[in-house]
Tab-separated table of C-alpha atoms and ligand atoms in Angstrom:
chain	number	residue	atom	x	y	z
A	3	MET	CA	28.127	1.512	-24.424
A	4	PRO	CA	25.841	4.067	-24.050
A	5	GLU	CA	25.064	4.969	-20.034
A	6	PHE	CA	21.984	2.957	-19.359
A	7	LYS	CA	19.117	4.595	-17.016
A	8	THR	CA	15.876	3.465	-15.618
A	9	VAL	CA	13.119	3.980	-18.060
A	10	ARG	CA	10.891	6.852	-17.658
A	11	GLY	CA	8.577	6.675	-14.397
A	12	MET	CA	10.355	3.519	-13.180
A	13	ARG	CA	12.697	3.672	-10.192
A	14	ASP	CA	15.598	1.950	-8.290
A	15	PHE	CA	14.812	1.674	-4.565
A	16	LEU	CA	18.634	1.343	-3.329
A	17	PRO	CA	18.940	-0.009	0.254
A	18	GLU	CA	17.695	2.550	2.488
A	19	GLU	CA	14.298	3.349	0.391
A	20	ALA	CA	14.017	-0.711	0.195
A	21	ARG	CA	14.330	-0.779	3.971
A	22	ILE	CA	11.098	1.195	4.180
A	23	MET	CA	9.417	0.094	1.839
A	24	LYS	CA	9.947	-3.564	3.474
A	25	TYR	CA	8.948	-1.980	6.516
A	26	ILE	CA	5.449	-0.982	5.121
A	27	GLU	CA	4.997	-4.367	3.431
A	28	ARG	CA	5.303	-6.384	6.720
A	29	ARG	CA	3.365	-3.874	8.814
A	30	ALA	CA	0.413	-3.841	6.341
A	31	ARG	CA	0.712	-8.152	6.050
A	32	ASN	CA	0.638	-8.158	10.353
A	33	VAL	CA	-2.234	-5.685	10.036
A	34	ALA	CA	-3.834	-7.819	7.248
A	35	GLU	CA	-3.769	-10.956	9.443
A	36	SER	CA	-4.572	-9.511	12.782
A	37	PHE	CA	-8.110	-8.811	10.851
A	38	GLY	CA	-8.233	-12.659	9.182
A	39	TYR	CA	-6.855	-11.555	5.925
A	40	ARG	CA	-5.030	-14.181	3.973
A	41	GLU	CA	-2.716	-13.265	1.199
A	42	ILE	CA	-2.912	-14.489	-2.337
A	43	VAL	CA	-0.408	-13.832	-5.142
A	44	THR	CA	-2.027	-13.175	-8.630
A	45	PRO	CA	-0.337	-12.788	-11.667
A	46	LEU	CA	1.347	-9.635	-12.802
A	47	VAL	CA	0.096	-10.136	-16.583
A	48	GLU	CA	-3.312	-10.660	-16.868
A	49	SER	CA	-5.734	-10.948	-19.986
A	50	TYR	CA	-6.165	-7.257	-21.607
A	51	GLU	CA	-10.314	-7.971	-21.518
A	52	LEU	CA	-10.286	-8.895	-17.724
A	53	LEU	CA	-8.175	-5.753	-16.694
A	54	ALA	CA	-10.371	-3.253	-19.159
A	55	THR	CA	-13.797	-4.734	-18.263
A	56	LYS	CA	-14.607	-2.173	-15.786
A	57	ALA	CA	-11.582	-0.209	-14.941
A	58	GLY	CA	-12.640	3.221	-15.637
A	59	GLU	CA	-11.775	5.290	-18.885
A	60	GLU	CA	-8.440	7.107	-16.981
A	61	VAL	CA	-7.062	3.394	-16.175
A	62	ARG	CA	-8.008	1.978	-19.455
A	63	LEU	CA	-6.325	4.211	-21.530
A	64	ARG	CA	-2.807	4.154	-19.278
A	65	MET	CA	-2.417	0.326	-19.118
A	66	PHE	CA	0.768	-1.211	-20.601
A	67	ALA	CA	-0.912	-3.658	-23.146
A	68	PHE	CA	0.773	-5.870	-25.606
A	69	LYS	CA	0.582	-9.074	-27.522
A	70	ASP	CA	2.767	-11.581	-26.254
A	71	LEU	CA	4.567	-13.757	-28.672
A	72	GLY	CA	1.398	-16.183	-28.763
A	73	GLY	CA	-1.045	-13.437	-30.089
A	74	ARG	CA	-2.729	-12.835	-26.779
A	75	MET	CA	-3.440	-9.486	-26.066
A	76	VAL	CA	-2.324	-8.699	-22.186
A	77	ALA	CA	-1.463	-6.029	-19.935
A	78	LEU	CA	0.787	-5.454	-16.954
A	79	ARG	CA	-1.744	-5.387	-13.950
A	80	PRO	CA	-2.889	-1.671	-13.508
A	81	GLU	CA	-4.734	-2.799	-10.007
A	82	PHE	CA	-5.457	-5.534	-7.885
A	83	THR	CA	-9.353	-5.787	-7.933
A	84	PRO	CA	-9.689	-7.327	-11.242
A	85	SER	CA	-7.456	-10.593	-10.764
A	86	ILE	CA	-9.287	-10.779	-6.921
A	87	ALA	CA	-12.580	-10.604	-8.705
A	88	ARG	CA	-11.487	-13.299	-11.333
A	89	VAL	CA	-10.361	-15.639	-8.840
A	90	VAL	CA	-13.771	-15.486	-6.260
A	91	ALA	CA	-15.600	-15.494	-9.232
A	92	THR	CA	-13.779	-19.069	-10.226
A	93	THR	CA	-11.097	-20.765	-8.302
A	94	LEU	CA	-12.095	-19.513	-4.866
A	95	ARG	CA	-16.364	-19.870	-5.834
A	96	ASN	CA	-16.873	-22.596	-3.882
A	97	GLU	CA	-15.526	-20.887	-0.461
A	98	PRO	CA	-17.299	-20.038	2.214
A	99	ARG	CA	-17.947	-16.395	2.686
A	100	PRO	CA	-16.624	-13.873	3.835
A	101	LEU	CA	-13.195	-14.234	2.042
A	102	ARG	CA	-10.639	-12.041	3.268
A	103	LEU	CA	-7.909	-11.657	1.065
A	104	PHE	CA	-4.926	-9.749	1.062
A	105	CYS	CA	-2.257	-8.543	-1.815
A	106	LEU	CA	1.432	-7.080	-2.337
A	107	GLY	CA	2.677	-6.196	-5.155
A	108	SER	CA	3.727	-4.030	-7.778
A	109	LEU	CA	1.171	-2.315	-10.560
A	110	TYR	CA	1.886	-0.410	-13.913
A	111	ARG	CA	0.076	2.680	-15.137
A	112	TYR	CA	1.301	5.009	-17.927
A	113	ASP	CA	0.767	8.088	-15.822
A	114	GLU	CA	3.028	11.352	-16.026
A	115	PRO	CA	5.424	10.686	-13.830
A	116	GLN	CA	5.636	13.569	-10.913
A	117	ARG	CA	6.013	13.412	-7.206
A	118	GLY	CA	4.141	10.631	-6.034
A	119	ARG	CA	2.930	9.182	-9.170
A	120	TYR	CA	5.212	6.308	-11.222
A	121	ARG	CA	4.729	4.280	-13.755
A	122	GLU	CA	5.534	1.223	-12.055
A	123	PHE	CA	4.170	1.330	-7.976
A	124	TRP	CA	3.237	-1.095	-4.982
A	125	GLN	CA	-0.024	-1.373	-3.582
A	126	SER	CA	-1.175	-3.329	-0.435
A	127	ASP	CA	-4.394	-4.169	-0.893
A	128	PHE	CA	-7.468	-5.670	1.726
A	129	GLU	CA	-10.444	-6.818	-0.008
A	130	LEU	CA	-13.179	-8.547	2.076
A	131	ILE	CA	-15.942	-10.364	-0.112
A	132	GLY	CA	-19.593	-11.623	0.253
A	133	SER	CA	-21.262	-9.147	3.116
A	134	SER	CA	-23.161	-6.230	2.040
A	135	ARG	CA	-23.201	-4.968	5.573
A	136	PRO	CA	-21.963	-1.894	6.883
A	137	GLU	CA	-19.920	-3.624	9.125
A	138	ALA	CA	-17.877	-5.051	6.524
A	139	ASP	CA	-17.043	-1.336	5.139
A	140	ALA	CA	-16.344	-0.098	8.635
A	141	GLU	CA	-13.585	-2.876	9.202
A	142	VAL	CA	-11.680	-1.997	5.794
A	143	LEU	CA	-11.905	1.911	6.993
A	144	SER	CA	-10.634	0.298	10.466
A	145	ALA	CA	-7.883	-1.863	8.854
A	146	THR	CA	-6.688	0.958	6.812
A	147	ASN	CA	-6.560	3.278	9.787
A	148	ARG	CA	-4.649	0.693	11.951
A	149	LEU	CA	-2.318	0.428	8.891
A	150	MET	CA	-1.548	4.311	8.827
A	151	ASP	CA	-1.012	4.019	12.750
A	152	ARG	CA	1.174	1.046	12.301
A	153	VAL	CA	3.980	2.585	9.818
A	154	GLY	CA	4.087	6.064	12.536
A	155	LEU	CA	2.073	8.341	10.373
A	156	ARG	CA	0.270	10.629	12.047
A	157	ASP	CA	-2.529	13.514	11.152
A	158	CYS	CA	-4.517	11.078	8.278
A	159	VAL	CA	-7.775	12.373	6.998
A	160	PHE	CA	-10.017	9.732	5.837
A	161	LYS	CA	-12.036	11.418	2.912
A	162	VAL	CA	-15.284	9.731	2.970
A	163	GLY	CA	-18.228	9.826	0.563
A	164	HIS	CA	-20.897	6.983	-1.057
A	165	VAL	CA	-21.364	7.008	-4.844
A	166	GLY	CA	-24.564	5.643	-4.348
A	167	VAL	CA	-25.764	9.317	-3.513
A	168	LEU	CA	-24.853	10.638	-6.679
A	169	ARG	CA	-25.864	7.956	-8.533
A	170	GLY	CA	-29.240	7.662	-6.797
A	171	VAL	CA	-29.833	10.965	-8.137
A	172	LEU	CA	-28.903	10.529	-11.602
A	173	THR	CA	-30.635	7.170	-11.593
A	174	GLU	CA	-33.829	8.486	-10.361
A	175	GLU	CA	-33.304	11.555	-13.300
A	176	GLY	CA	-33.020	8.873	-16.121
A	177	LEU	CA	-29.387	8.951	-16.652
A	178	ASN	CA	-28.057	5.819	-18.013
A	179	ASP	CA	-24.652	4.017	-16.662
A	180	LYS	CA	-22.619	5.503	-19.334
A	181	VAL	CA	-23.430	9.349	-18.633
A	182	GLN	CA	-23.059	8.450	-15.031
A	183	ASN	CA	-19.991	7.350	-15.420
A	184	ALA	CA	-19.330	10.192	-17.396
A	185	VAL	CA	-20.372	12.611	-14.597
A	186	LEU	CA	-18.556	10.831	-11.782
A	187	GLN	CA	-15.468	11.260	-13.549
A	188	LEU	CA	-15.562	14.517	-13.987
A	189	MET	CA	-16.468	15.142	-10.840
A	190	ASP	CA	-13.441	12.887	-9.823
A	191	LYS	CA	-11.333	15.649	-11.392
A	192	LYS	CA	-13.163	18.604	-9.644
A	193	GLN	CA	-14.232	19.430	-12.399
A	194	PHE	CA	-17.841	20.227	-11.436
A	195	ASP	CA	-19.345	22.670	-14.151
A	196	ASP	CA	-18.747	20.195	-16.864
A	197	ALA	CA	-20.232	17.664	-14.734
A	198	LEU	CA	-23.595	19.429	-14.272
A	199	ALA	CA	-23.566	20.531	-17.987
A	200	LEU	CA	-23.522	16.779	-18.935
A	201	VAL	CA	-26.338	16.346	-16.283
A	202	LYS	CA	-28.094	18.948	-17.660
A	203	ASN	CA	-27.676	18.151	-21.309
A	204	SER	CA	-28.735	14.757	-20.853
A	205	GLY	CA	-32.441	15.912	-19.978
A	206	ALA	CA	-32.146	15.888	-16.057
A	207	SER	CA	-34.698	18.309	-14.271
A	208	GLU	CA	-33.601	22.192	-12.926
A	209	LYS	CA	-34.069	20.533	-9.352
A	210	SER	CA	-31.319	17.772	-9.797
A	211	LEU	CA	-28.684	20.386	-10.465
A	212	THR	CA	-29.849	22.451	-8.036
A	213	VAL	CA	-28.960	19.250	-5.438
A	214	LEU	CA	-26.078	18.232	-7.223
A	215	ARG	CA	-24.818	21.975	-6.838
A	216	SER	CA	-25.656	21.565	-2.584
A	217	LEU	CA	-23.871	18.518	-2.273
A	218	VAL	CA	-20.804	19.179	-3.930
A	219	GLU	CA	-20.503	22.107	-1.238
A	220	LEU	CA	-21.164	19.624	1.755
A	221	LYS	CA	-18.245	18.462	3.520
A	222	GLY	CA	-16.243	18.443	6.409
A	223	ASN	CA	-15.268	16.912	9.446
A	224	ARG	CA	-18.544	17.609	11.450
A	225	VAL	CA	-19.806	13.857	10.324
A	226	SER	CA	-23.018	14.317	11.920
A	227	LYS	CA	-24.380	17.473	10.750
A	228	ILE	CA	-22.843	16.473	7.251
A	229	VAL	CA	-24.773	13.413	7.106
A	230	GLU	CA	-27.923	15.000	7.658
A	231	ASP	CA	-27.217	17.783	5.679
A	232	MET	CA	-27.155	15.603	3.010
A	233	LYS	CA	-29.911	13.326	3.784
A	234	LYS	CA	-32.248	16.642	3.770
A	235	CYS	CA	-30.925	17.586	0.263
A	236	VAL	CA	-31.615	14.617	-1.764
A	237	ASP	CA	-35.118	13.753	0.183
A	238	SER	CA	-36.978	13.692	-2.837
A	239	TYR	CA	-34.618	10.602	-4.247
A	240	GLU	CA	-35.489	7.719	-2.366
A	241	LYS	CA	-32.190	5.604	-3.401
A	242	ALA	CA	-29.706	8.662	-2.536
A	243	VAL	CA	-31.488	8.846	0.801
A	244	VAL	CA	-30.946	4.955	1.487
A	245	ALA	CA	-27.429	5.472	0.644
A	246	VAL	CA	-26.833	8.495	2.936
A	247	GLU	CA	-28.421	6.146	5.637
A	248	ASN	CA	-25.830	3.843	4.574
A	249	LEU	CA	-23.131	5.885	5.196
A	250	SER	CA	-24.205	6.888	8.370
A	251	GLU	CA	-24.354	3.957	9.879
A	252	ILE	CA	-20.847	3.021	8.499
A	253	LEU	CA	-19.692	6.125	10.188
A	254	ARG	CA	-21.459	5.496	13.288
A	255	LEU	CA	-19.837	1.809	13.475
A	256	VAL	CA	-16.276	3.374	12.889
A	257	VAL	CA	-16.820	6.034	15.336
A	258	GLU	CA	-18.400	4.066	17.756
A	259	SER	CA	-16.247	1.287	18.004
A	260	GLY	CA	-13.414	3.116	19.328
A	261	CYS	CA	-11.346	3.358	16.202
A	262	GLU	CA	-9.269	6.766	16.165
A	263	ILE	CA	-10.085	7.976	12.970
A	264	SER	CA	-10.277	11.495	11.673
A	265	VAL	CA	-13.177	11.440	8.559
A	266	SER	CA	-14.263	14.400	6.144
A	267	VAL	CA	-17.034	13.618	4.457
A	268	GLU	CA	-17.666	14.546	1.366
A	269	ALA	CA	-21.014	14.682	-0.394
A	270	GLY	CA	-19.649	15.485	-3.874
A	271	PHE	CA	-16.799	12.918	-3.840
A	272	ALA	CA	-16.047	10.664	-6.915
A	273	ARG	CA	-13.263	7.700	-7.350
A	274	GLY	CA	-12.253	7.524	-10.952
A	275	LEU	CA	-12.554	3.651	-11.173
A	276	GLU	CA	-16.204	2.739	-12.169
A	277	TYR	CA	-16.888	-0.120	-10.609
A	278	TYR	CA	-17.376	1.290	-6.713
A	279	THR	CA	-20.964	1.192	-6.003
A	280	GLY	CA	-21.578	2.040	-2.395
A	281	MET	CA	-19.134	4.003	0.334
A	282	ILE	CA	-15.867	5.355	-1.135
A	283	PHE	CA	-12.915	6.646	0.496
A	284	GLU	CA	-9.250	8.206	0.189
A	285	VAL	CA	-6.549	8.624	3.008
A	286	TYR	CA	-4.524	12.077	2.942
A	287	VAL	CA	-1.918	13.629	5.299
A	288	PRO	CA	-1.256	17.383	5.065
A	289	GLU	CA	1.904	16.827	3.797
A	290	LEU	CA	0.894	15.145	0.272
A	291	ASP	CA	-1.602	16.556	-2.123
A	292	VAL	CA	-1.804	12.838	-3.188
A	293	ALA	CA	-3.955	10.111	-1.846
A	294	LEU	CA	-2.170	7.494	0.101
A	295	SER	CA	-4.974	5.118	-0.089
A	296	GLY	CA	-8.035	4.402	-1.856
A	297	GLY	CA	-11.043	2.066	-1.048
A	298	GLY	CA	-14.963	1.272	-1.338
A	299	ARG	CA	-17.420	-1.058	-2.211
A	300	TYR	CA	-17.705	-2.705	-5.551
A	301	ASP	CA	-21.123	-4.966	-5.159
A	302	LYS	CA	-21.046	-6.124	-8.880
A	303	LEU	CA	-17.570	-6.706	-9.846
A	304	VAL	CA	-17.415	-10.534	-9.182
A	305	GLU	CA	-20.547	-11.126	-11.054
A	306	LEU	CA	-19.225	-9.372	-14.031
A	307	PHE	CA	-16.759	-11.851	-14.136
A	308	GLY	CA	-19.051	-14.763	-14.508
A	309	GLY	CA	-19.432	-15.753	-10.449
A	310	GLU	CA	-21.991	-15.397	-8.335
A	311	PRO	CA	-22.970	-12.074	-7.335
A	312	ALA	CA	-21.055	-11.285	-4.089
A	313	PRO	CA	-20.684	-7.694	-2.287
A	314	ALA	CA	-17.538	-6.820	-1.915
A	315	VAL	CA	-15.586	-3.694	0.183
A	316	GLY	CA	-11.403	-3.034	0.000
A	317	VAL	CA	-8.744	-0.829	0.020
A	318	ALA	CA	-5.388	-0.512	-2.300
A	319	ASN	CA	-2.872	1.157	0.326
A	320	GLY	CA	-0.135	3.171	-1.906
A	321	ILE	CA	3.218	1.645	-0.159
A	322	ASP	CA	5.069	4.362	-2.172
A	323	ARG	CA	3.213	7.465	-1.019
A	324	ILE	CA	3.055	5.731	2.601
A	325	MET	CA	6.948	6.295	2.377
A	326	LEU	CA	6.602	9.775	0.898
A	327	ALA	CA	4.410	10.603	3.746
A	328	MET	CA	6.959	8.699	6.431
A	329	GLN	CA	9.900	10.572	4.892
A	330	GLU	CA	7.925	14.348	5.247
A	331	GLN	CA	6.886	13.399	8.954
A	332	HIS	CA	10.394	12.130	9.732
A	333	VAL	CA	8.818	8.887	11.067
A	334	ILE	CA	11.309	6.803	12.932
A	335	MET	CA	10.920	3.442	12.099
A	336	GLU	CA	10.297	0.998	15.472
A	337	GLU	CA	12.440	-1.758	14.154
A	338	ALA	CA	14.705	-3.753	16.593
A	339	VAL	CA	18.231	-2.779	15.465
A	340	GLU	CA	20.396	-5.909	15.204
A	341	LYS	CA	23.776	-5.530	16.166
A	342	LYS	CA	26.254	-5.896	13.057
A	343	VAL	CA	29.402	-8.221	13.520
A	344	ILE	CA	32.257	-8.649	10.823
A	345	ILE	CA	35.001	-11.953	11.117
A	346	ILE	CA	38.089	-10.783	9.919
A	347	PRO	CA	40.883	-13.595	9.743
A	348	VAL	CA	44.243	-12.838	10.323
A	349	GLY	CA	46.053	-14.118	7.112
A	350	ASP	CA	45.358	-17.330	4.889
A	351	GLU	CA	45.589	-19.845	7.174
A	352	THR	CA	42.792	-18.852	9.870
A	353	LYS	CA	40.463	-17.928	7.005
A	354	THR	CA	38.962	-21.699	7.450
A	355	ASP	CA	37.968	-21.593	11.211
A	356	ALA	CA	36.891	-17.646	10.678
A	357	LEU	CA	34.339	-19.067	8.053
A	358	LYS	CA	33.473	-21.904	10.528
A	359	ILE	CA	32.771	-19.245	13.407
A	360	ALA	CA	30.709	-16.874	11.149
A	361	GLY	CA	28.607	-20.138	10.183
A	362	MET	CA	28.210	-20.678	14.182
A	363	LEU	CA	26.990	-16.997	14.931
A	364	ARG	CA	24.320	-16.799	11.767
A	365	GLY	CA	23.298	-20.156	13.379
A	366	ALA	CA	22.761	-18.317	16.703
A	367	ASN	CA	20.844	-15.249	14.243
A	368	THR	CA	23.365	-12.567	14.179
A	369	MET	CA	24.012	-10.603	11.148
A	370	VAL	CA	27.834	-11.371	10.367
A	371	GLU	CA	29.784	-10.416	7.273
A	372	PHE	CA	33.158	-12.010	6.187
A	373	GLU	CA	36.194	-9.928	5.242
A	374	VAL	CA	36.357	-10.792	1.596
A	375	MET	CA	38.711	-8.438	0.568
A	376	GLY	CA	41.733	-9.496	1.752
A	377	ARG	CA	42.298	-6.289	3.375
A	378	LYS	CA	45.066	-6.207	6.066
A	379	MET	CA	43.733	-5.454	9.448
A	380	THR	CA	43.989	-1.874	9.954
A	381	LYS	CA	42.018	-1.410	6.765
A	382	ALA	CA	39.585	-3.836	7.612
A	383	LEU	CA	38.924	-2.208	10.560
A	384	GLU	CA	38.696	1.256	9.285
A	385	ASP	CA	36.120	-0.085	6.852
A	386	ALA	CA	33.840	-1.556	9.002
A	387	ASP	CA	34.039	1.553	11.373
A	388	ARG	CA	32.743	3.307	7.956
A	389	ARG	CA	30.237	1.078	7.284
A	390	LYS	CA	29.123	1.515	11.245
A	391	ILE	CA	29.570	-2.181	12.081
A	392	ASP	CA	29.244	-2.662	15.934
A	393	TYR	CA	31.624	-5.556	16.478
A	394	ALA	CA	34.619	-7.302	14.639
A	395	VAL	CA	35.664	-11.064	15.618
A	396	ILE	CA	39.494	-11.033	14.718
A	397	VAL	CA	40.693	-14.599	14.176
A	398	GLY	CA	44.399	-15.009	14.854
A	399	LYS	CA	46.374	-18.199	15.068
A	400	LYS	CA	47.916	-17.427	18.596
A	401	GLU	CA	44.482	-17.215	19.904
A	402	LEU	CA	43.049	-19.650	17.798
A	403	ASP	CA	45.320	-22.421	19.418
A	404	GLU	CA	43.626	-21.510	22.116
A	405	ARG	CA	40.171	-21.916	21.456
A	406	LYS	CA	40.016	-18.160	21.256
A	407	VAL	CA	39.469	-14.875	19.188
A	408	GLY	CA	39.703	-11.514	19.696
A	409	LEU	CA	36.585	-9.237	19.926
A	410	LYS	CA	36.727	-5.604	19.129
A	411	ASP	CA	33.729	-3.355	20.394
A	412	LEU	CA	34.149	-0.707	17.145
A	413	LYS	CA	32.143	1.675	19.277
A	414	LYS	CA	34.072	1.804	22.381
A	415	ARG	CA	37.221	0.835	20.949
A	416	GLU	CA	37.815	-1.830	23.229
A	417	GLN	CA	39.023	-5.200	22.354
A	418	ILE	CA	38.796	-8.376	24.451
A	419	THR	CA	39.761	-12.090	24.478
A	420	VAL	CA	37.010	-14.506	24.277
A	421	GLY	CA	36.498	-18.190	24.042
A	422	ILE	CA	34.985	-19.648	21.171
A	423	GLU	CA	32.365	-21.525	23.114
A	424	GLU	CA	31.587	-18.253	24.808
A	425	LEU	CA	31.237	-15.575	21.858
A	426	THR	CA	28.016	-16.052	21.061
A	427	GLU	CA	26.753	-15.413	24.464
A	428	THR	CA	29.078	-12.620	24.617
A	429	LEU	CA	27.768	-10.979	21.484
A	430	LYS	CA	24.213	-11.344	22.887
A	431	ASN	CA	24.909	-9.627	26.345
B	1	AMP	P1	-6.339	3.554	-6.828
B	1	AMP	O1	-6.202	1.934	-7.486
B	1	AMP	O2	-6.147	4.568	-8.524
B	1	AMP	O3	-7.306	3.860	-6.343
B	1	AMP	O4	-5.231	3.903	-5.916
B	1	AMP	C1	-5.255	3.324	-4.927
B	1	AMP	C2	-3.412	4.377	-4.532
B	1	AMP	O5	-2.683	3.297	-4.982
B	1	AMP	C3	-3.590	5.333	-4.132
B	1	AMP	O6	-4.106	6.132	-3.538
B	1	AMP	C4	-2.315	5.581	-4.418
B	1	AMP	O7	-1.546	5.385	-3.085
B	1	AMP	C5	-1.513	4.376	-5.190
B	1	AMP	N1	-1.359	4.917	-6.689
B	1	AMP	C6	-2.360	5.021	-7.501
B	1	AMP	N2	-2.320	5.277	-8.754
B	1	AMP	C7	-0.478	5.729	-7.967
B	1	AMP	C8	0.868	5.767	-9.475
B	1	AMP	N3	0.847	6.038	-10.743
B	1	AMP	N4	2.444	5.962	-8.530
B	1	AMP	C9	1.989	5.839	-7.301
B	1	AMP	N5	0.572	5.342	-6.329
B	1	AMP	C10	-0.291	5.238	-6.821
């Protein structure tokens, strides 16, 4: 037999890692619920056409796509947003707005595996559908910031921009959507020279090139100053000015609401996914050079899937990368540590009663293991010690006859005899 390994880009999460992952998921769910988001579960496999409709070239080319046995072209979802847009455009068509939806699950992209980049990864998404107002954008930024705070991450920076600024300039210069997408994609990859060359070759004016060059330089954490400079920079492009004003209002709402958030505005910031129409953002920590989360406004996506036009804004929080960041920052998870108990019967004759006691303790919400290896007492206690179990309940014939058991504190190495009826209470205290 060959020695089987995980497929390239796929990973096992062993108990320690799975524990962190599930902790992040719980916190994400709590944060989502505290903002009124309801969870929905959508399929891992969707039609290729749905997924390819509006994803950027980047994601489209990296889908795990295949024909199912019925000959349908399908793919493993590379992101949640198309599934959400599908649900909103169809099943939830008549639900009152706004809709606040939350998704959690795995996604698949044929990326080149490296630290923080895998072919299977997990996200928790918050999507707010139905409002085009800046308070909706501000809510998604605040919820994301709350999540970072709740998992215990420090020094997060929100890189924020607005695709309407760049698109505003390019539209008024007469560049069509296809060229605009290509330009934004190059800018997303920081290939600014290539982006500008493409703009120039598409017939844009010299003035627009100067404007774009200055926009790329405009970034930093002095939010009001940068926004003001952006506005001056694009003042002859009406649509771009409207976009800057929208960005300015979103950031004002977030900051003035008392949300403790660290923002860096970047005027030349673009994101790979084509469907963004307004504010866009990514979250970083100093310890990692990849974004933990990414999001923004996508006002046209729902109608693309045949729904009534529905403005929307959302975020995809990358659980794998949040986990990496927590490990880098040595975050201590705030979890109630449960006491662990092992039940060890002395010999076969007390086994049934020992099992009953285990059931009784579990009924009282205690974490209980049962000795299933048939080990002798000394070996069983040694093993419990090694696995950092707190207490051993020793069920011997003599004590059992008096409805009692031995209770050993494995940390203090002290043993007492306790009545079975008092056991739950004694362990609690
Ligand atoms: P995107 O859907 O590309 O906007 O990504 C949103 C978030 O998902 C990113 O900020 C990452 O945290 C996470 N993510 C995207 N691609 C990967 C990947 N290949 N491996 C791990 N996490 C990813």
